[in-house]
Amino acid sequence: KYNRGMDYNYMPPIKEKKKVAVIGGGPAGIEAARVAAERGHDVTLFEKSDILGGGCRGAGAAPFKEDLRNYLPYVSRKAHEQKNLSIRMCAEATSGLLDAEGFDAAIIAIGNVPFFPGWISCKDPKRVVLVNDIDSGAAQAGKDIVIVGAGITGLETALRFARLDRNVTVIDMLDREHIGQTVAPINGYALFNLLEEEKWTLM
């Protein structure tokens, strides 16, 4: 089920203090580590890069995502302020390391692996890129853009580049009524309302 945040508004006191490893310093890992520490556990957060945030850093790249850009520094600051929470940067949490340090539990928050269908091809393979690489600045988009997948990320990317006067075409296997109806349908409705003001093509 979705939208069950209020079910967890009250957390009963812990029965036993544990040594907990949280693997992954994206927003989910940061919040899991903070809450576990706040509840009284001894927590270590492992992040293999040199900066917290994971995919959330690029996800706030669009000008209209200011709230997301503000969110990441906030949760990072709250994590650093939390007592009994140690944050290790540039540290990969291997099974050997976790065993050696005697952790009682591990929370895996390493994010997902983007799905890249093998049938998406181009004469120049460098012209087929993941949206994460566009968001991070590792790849650039040209004037004529085809976005494969009209989920929330696809629609956000379409809005971002339509507002930059690019020629944007979005393609999806679903029909119009079922597009954007995933975890947060209200976001889909809002994005379609905003896209009505822009020039773009949906196939």
mmCIF file of C-alpha atoms in Angstrom:
data_model
loop_
_atom_site.group_PDB
_atom_site.id
_atom_site.type_symbol
_atom_site.label_atom_id
_atom_site.label_comp_id
_atom_site.label_asym_id
_atom_site.label_seq_id
_atom_site.Cartn_x
_atom_site.Cartn_y
_atom_site.Cartn_z
ATOM 1 C CA LYS A 1 0.000 0.000 0.000
ATOM 2 C CA TYR A 2 1.013 3.605 -0.528
ATOM 3 C CA ASN A 3 0.482 6.737 1.574
ATOM 4 C CA ARG A 4 0.889 4.979 4.925
ATOM 5 C CA GLY A 5 3.138 7.556 6.560
ATOM 6 C CA MET A 6 0.755 8.192 9.456
ATOM 7 C CA ASP A 7 0.828 4.476 10.328
ATOM 8 C CA TYR A 8 4.432 5.009 11.437
ATOM 9 C CA ASN A 9 3.971 8.339 13.194
ATOM 10 C CA TYR A 10 4.372 6.627 16.549
ATOM 11 C CA MET A 11 7.344 4.299 16.914
ATOM 12 C CA PRO A 12 7.434 2.205 20.104
ATOM 13 C CA PRO A 13 10.648 2.268 22.144
ATOM 14 C CA ILE A 14 13.289 -0.222 21.047
ATOM 15 C CA LYS A 15 13.609 -3.376 23.126
ATOM 16 C CA GLU A 16 17.274 -3.910 22.388
ATOM 17 C CA LYS A 17 19.983 -1.532 21.225
ATOM 18 C CA LYS A 18 21.683 -2.882 18.113
ATOM 19 C CA LYS A 19 24.696 -2.033 16.009
ATOM 20 C CA VAL A 20 23.257 -1.201 12.597
ATOM 21 C CA ALA A 21 24.968 -0.646 9.259
ATOM 22 C CA VAL A 22 23.157 1.375 6.611
ATOM 23 C CA ILE A 23 24.623 0.854 3.165
ATOM 24 C CA GLY A 24 24.015 3.697 0.741
ATOM 25 C CA GLY A 25 23.955 7.439 1.356
ATOM 26 C CA GLY A 26 21.026 8.409 -0.839
ATOM 27 C CA PRO A 27 17.865 9.935 0.653
ATOM 28 C CA ALA A 28 16.496 6.526 1.742
ATOM 29 C CA GLY A 29 19.757 5.523 3.406
ATOM 30 C CA ILE A 30 20.161 8.879 5.129
ATOM 31 C CA GLU A 31 16.636 8.757 6.538
ATOM 32 C CA ALA A 32 16.909 5.101 7.575
ATOM 33 C CA ALA A 33 20.161 5.837 9.398
ATOM 34 C CA ARG A 34 18.769 8.948 11.072
ATOM 35 C CA VAL A 35 15.591 7.244 12.284
ATOM 36 C CA ALA A 36 17.429 4.151 13.530
ATOM 37 C CA ALA A 37 19.861 6.353 15.461
ATOM 38 C CA GLU A 38 17.058 8.559 16.765
ATOM 39 C CA ARG A 39 15.326 5.446 18.093
ATOM 40 C CA GLY A 40 18.470 4.544 20.043
ATOM 41 C CA HIS A 41 20.498 2.190 17.866
ATOM 42 C CA ASP A 42 24.233 2.606 17.230
ATOM 43 C CA VAL A 43 24.325 3.337 13.482
ATOM 44 C CA THR A 44 27.030 3.609 10.844
ATOM 45 C CA LEU A 45 26.133 4.907 7.390
ATOM 46 C CA PHE A 46 28.421 3.758 4.557
ATOM 47 C CA GLU A 47 28.633 5.784 1.329
ATOM 48 C CA LYS A 48 31.127 4.663 -1.304
ATOM 49 C CA SER A 49 31.343 8.075 -3.004
ATOM 50 C CA ASP A 50 32.602 11.324 -1.528
ATOM 51 C CA ILE A 51 29.188 12.992 -1.278
ATOM 52 C CA LEU A 52 25.779 12.098 0.145
ATOM 53 C CA GLY A 53 22.616 12.198 -1.917
ATOM 54 C CA GLY A 54 22.781 9.389 -4.480
ATOM 55 C CA GLY A 55 20.433 9.829 -7.425
ATOM 56 C CA CYS A 56 18.658 12.638 -5.591
ATOM 57 C CA ARG A 57 21.498 15.010 -6.482
ATOM 58 C CA GLY A 58 20.751 14.843 -10.199
ATOM 59 C CA ALA A 59 16.993 14.506 -9.739
ATOM 60 C CA GLY A 60 16.805 18.126 -8.614
ATOM 61 C CA ALA A 61 18.540 19.465 -11.730
ATOM 62 C CA ALA A 62 15.412 20.880 -13.400
ATOM 63 C CA PRO A 63 14.663 24.502 -12.489
ATOM 64 C CA PHE A 64 11.199 23.574 -11.184
ATOM 65 C CA LYS A 65 12.651 21.032 -8.696
ATOM 66 C CA GLU A 66 13.859 23.606 -6.165
ATOM 67 C CA ASP A 67 12.094 21.830 -3.310
ATOM 68 C CA LEU A 68 14.122 18.686 -4.009
ATOM 69 C CA ARG A 69 17.363 20.663 -4.156
ATOM 70 C CA ASN A 70 16.528 22.120 -0.729
ATOM 71 C CA TYR A 71 15.559 18.728 0.710
ATOM 72 C CA LEU A 72 18.928 17.040 0.305
ATOM 73 C CA PRO A 73 20.986 19.543 2.350
ATOM 74 C CA TYR A 74 18.270 19.421 5.013
ATOM 75 C CA VAL A 75 18.315 15.628 5.485
ATOM 76 C CA SER A 76 22.111 15.577 5.296
ATOM 77 C CA ARG A 77 22.355 18.196 8.033
ATOM 78 C CA LYS A 78 19.845 16.315 10.212
ATOM 79 C CA ALA A 79 21.896 13.127 9.805
ATOM 80 C CA HIS A 80 25.137 14.861 10.794
ATOM 81 C CA GLU A 81 23.408 16.344 13.861
ATOM 82 C CA GLN A 82 22.119 12.959 15.033
ATOM 83 C CA LYS A 83 23.972 11.457 17.970
ATOM 84 C CA ASN A 84 25.097 7.807 17.733
ATOM 85 C CA LEU A 85 25.184 8.061 13.926
ATOM 86 C CA SER A 86 28.592 7.775 12.264
ATOM 87 C CA ILE A 87 28.897 8.590 8.561
ATOM 88 C CA ARG A 88 31.739 7.034 6.574
ATOM 89 C CA MET A 89 32.396 8.551 3.164
ATOM 90 C CA CYS A 90 34.349 6.823 0.371
ATOM 91 C CA ALA A 91 33.695 3.562 2.210
ATOM 92 C CA GLU A 92 32.357 0.463 0.513
ATOM 93 C CA ALA A 93 30.577 -1.837 2.943
ATOM 94 C CA THR A 94 31.716 -5.348 2.085
ATOM 95 C CA SER A 95 30.421 -8.451 3.846
ATOM 96 C CA GLY A 96 33.897 -8.961 5.311
ATOM 97 C CA LEU A 97 33.940 -5.465 6.766
ATOM 98 C CA LEU A 98 30.470 -5.821 8.261
ATOM 99 C CA ASP A 99 31.358 -9.180 9.807
ATOM 100 C CA ALA A 100 34.658 -7.892 11.160
ATOM 101 C CA GLU A 101 32.997 -4.940 12.874
ATOM 102 C CA GLY A 102 30.224 -7.067 14.362
ATOM 103 C CA PHE A 103 27.091 -5.391 13.060
ATOM 104 C CA ASP A 104 23.795 -6.897 14.228
ATOM 105 C CA ALA A 105 21.805 -5.718 11.230
ATOM 106 C CA ALA A 106 22.277 -4.105 7.835
ATOM 107 C CA ILE A 107 19.869 -1.901 5.917
ATOM 108 C CA ILE A 108 20.543 -2.004 2.188
ATOM 109 C CA ALA A 109 19.758 1.337 0.523
ATOM 110 C CA ILE A 110 21.920 1.238 -2.607
ATOM 111 C CA GLY A 111 19.247 2.450 -5.019
ATOM 112 C CA ASN A 112 18.148 0.748 -8.189
ATOM 113 C CA VAL A 113 19.757 -0.233 -11.448
ATOM 114 C CA PRO A 114 18.228 1.668 -14.388
ATOM 115 C CA PHE A 115 16.376 -0.525 -16.874
ATOM 116 C CA PHE A 116 17.883 -0.043 -20.325
ATOM 117 C CA PRO A 117 16.007 -2.067 -22.997
ATOM 118 C CA GLY A 118 18.309 -3.688 -25.521
ATOM 119 C CA TRP A 119 16.057 -2.679 -28.416
ATOM 120 C CA ILE A 120 16.804 1.013 -27.946
ATOM 121 C CA SER A 121 19.507 1.695 -30.472
ATOM 122 C CA CYS A 122 20.911 4.409 -32.684
ATOM 123 C CA LYS A 123 23.470 4.613 -35.480
ATOM 124 C CA ASP A 124 25.585 6.542 -32.997
ATOM 125 C CA PRO A 125 25.332 4.697 -29.629
ATOM 126 C CA LYS A 126 26.618 7.791 -27.820
ATOM 127 C CA ARG A 127 23.324 9.506 -28.629
ATOM 128 C CA VAL A 128 21.365 7.065 -26.429
ATOM 129 C CA VAL A 129 21.842 8.097 -22.798
ATOM 130 C CA LEU A 130 20.259 7.541 -19.409
ATOM 131 C CA VAL A 131 18.293 10.405 -17.917
ATOM 132 C CA ASN A 132 20.536 10.146 -14.826
ATOM 133 C CA ASP A 133 23.480 11.178 -17.009
ATOM 134 C CA ILE A 134 21.514 14.140 -18.365
ATOM 135 C CA ASP A 135 20.580 15.180 -14.820
ATOM 136 C CA SER A 136 24.147 14.886 -13.518
ATOM 137 C CA GLY A 137 25.632 16.731 -16.499
ATOM 138 C CA ALA A 138 27.604 13.687 -17.672
ATOM 139 C CA ALA A 139 25.656 13.786 -20.965
ATOM 140 C CA GLN A 140 24.038 16.592 -22.926
ATOM 141 C CA ALA A 141 20.754 16.723 -24.833
ATOM 142 C CA GLY A 142 20.482 18.314 -28.263
ATOM 143 C CA LYS A 143 17.702 20.218 -29.967
ATOM 144 C CA ASP A 144 15.589 17.207 -30.979
ATOM 145 C CA ILE A 145 14.935 14.862 -28.058
ATOM 146 C CA VAL A 146 13.123 11.526 -27.870
ATOM 147 C CA ILE A 147 12.309 10.349 -24.361
ATOM 148 C CA VAL A 148 11.570 6.632 -24.050
ATOM 149 C CA GLY A 149 9.183 6.100 -21.140
ATOM 150 C CA ALA A 150 6.480 8.464 -19.953
ATOM 151 C CA GLY A 151 6.697 7.750 -16.253
ATOM 152 C CA ILE A 152 7.195 10.571 -13.779
ATOM 153 C CA THR A 153 10.878 10.929 -14.667
ATOM 154 C CA GLY A 154 10.131 10.947 -18.398
ATOM 155 C CA LEU A 155 7.421 13.587 -18.003
ATOM 156 C CA GLU A 156 9.622 15.748 -15.765
ATOM 157 C CA THR A 157 12.403 15.555 -18.342
ATOM 158 C CA ALA A 158 9.945 16.441 -21.110
ATOM 159 C CA LEU A 159 8.778 19.510 -19.182
ATOM 160 C CA ARG A 160 12.330 20.581 -18.432
ATOM 161 C CA PHE A 161 13.399 20.537 -22.089
ATOM 162 C CA ALA A 162 10.112 21.771 -23.537
ATOM 163 C CA ARG A 163 10.592 24.885 -21.420
ATOM 164 C CA LEU A 164 14.024 25.249 -23.030
ATOM 165 C CA ASP A 165 12.351 25.291 -26.488
ATOM 166 C CA ARG A 166 13.677 21.878 -27.484
ATOM 167 C CA ASN A 167 11.706 19.589 -29.787
ATOM 168 C CA VAL A 168 10.507 16.949 -27.350
ATOM 169 C CA THR A 169 8.808 13.656 -28.225
ATOM 170 C CA VAL A 170 7.854 11.171 -25.510
ATOM 171 C CA ILE A 171 6.991 7.565 -26.374
ATOM 172 C CA ASP A 172 5.446 4.912 -24.148
ATOM 173 C CA MET A 173 3.807 1.495 -24.504
ATOM 174 C CA LEU A 174 0.884 2.504 -22.275
ATOM 175 C CA ASP A 175 -2.163 4.426 -23.421
ATOM 176 C CA ARG A 176 -2.639 8.013 -22.283
ATOM 177 C CA GLU A 177 -4.995 7.120 -19.401
ATOM 178 C CA HIS A 178 -2.423 4.895 -17.705
ATOM 179 C CA ILE A 179 0.677 7.046 -18.159
ATOM 180 C CA GLY A 180 2.074 8.603 -14.987
ATOM 181 C CA GLN A 181 -0.184 6.527 -12.724
ATOM 182 C CA THR A 182 2.535 4.906 -10.645
ATOM 183 C CA VAL A 183 3.578 5.568 -7.046
ATOM 184 C CA ALA A 184 2.299 9.156 -6.977
ATOM 185 C CA PRO A 185 -0.544 9.641 -9.512
ATOM 186 C CA ILE A 186 -1.045 13.261 -8.414
ATOM 187 C CA ASN A 187 2.430 14.030 -9.785
ATOM 188 C CA GLY A 188 1.359 12.633 -13.146
ATOM 189 C CA TYR A 189 -1.755 14.814 -13.214
ATOM 190 C CA ALA A 190 0.265 17.887 -12.257
ATOM 191 C CA LEU A 191 2.913 17.240 -14.918
ATOM 192 C CA PHE A 192 0.326 16.783 -17.666
ATOM 193 C CA ASN A 193 -1.314 20.061 -16.613
ATOM 194 C CA LEU A 194 2.036 21.852 -16.832
ATOM 195 C CA LEU A 195 2.864 20.196 -20.160
ATOM 196 C CA GLU A 196 -0.404 21.441 -21.649
ATOM 197 C CA GLU A 197 1.198 24.866 -21.739
ATOM 198 C CA GLU A 198 4.208 23.596 -23.725
ATOM 199 C CA LYS A 199 4.867 22.295 -27.221
ATOM 200 C CA TRP A 200 5.663 18.582 -27.121
ATOM 201 C CA THR A 201 4.543 15.317 -28.667
ATOM 202 C CA LEU A 202 3.301 12.199 -26.871
ATOM 203 C CA MET A 203 3.222 8.923 -28.748
#
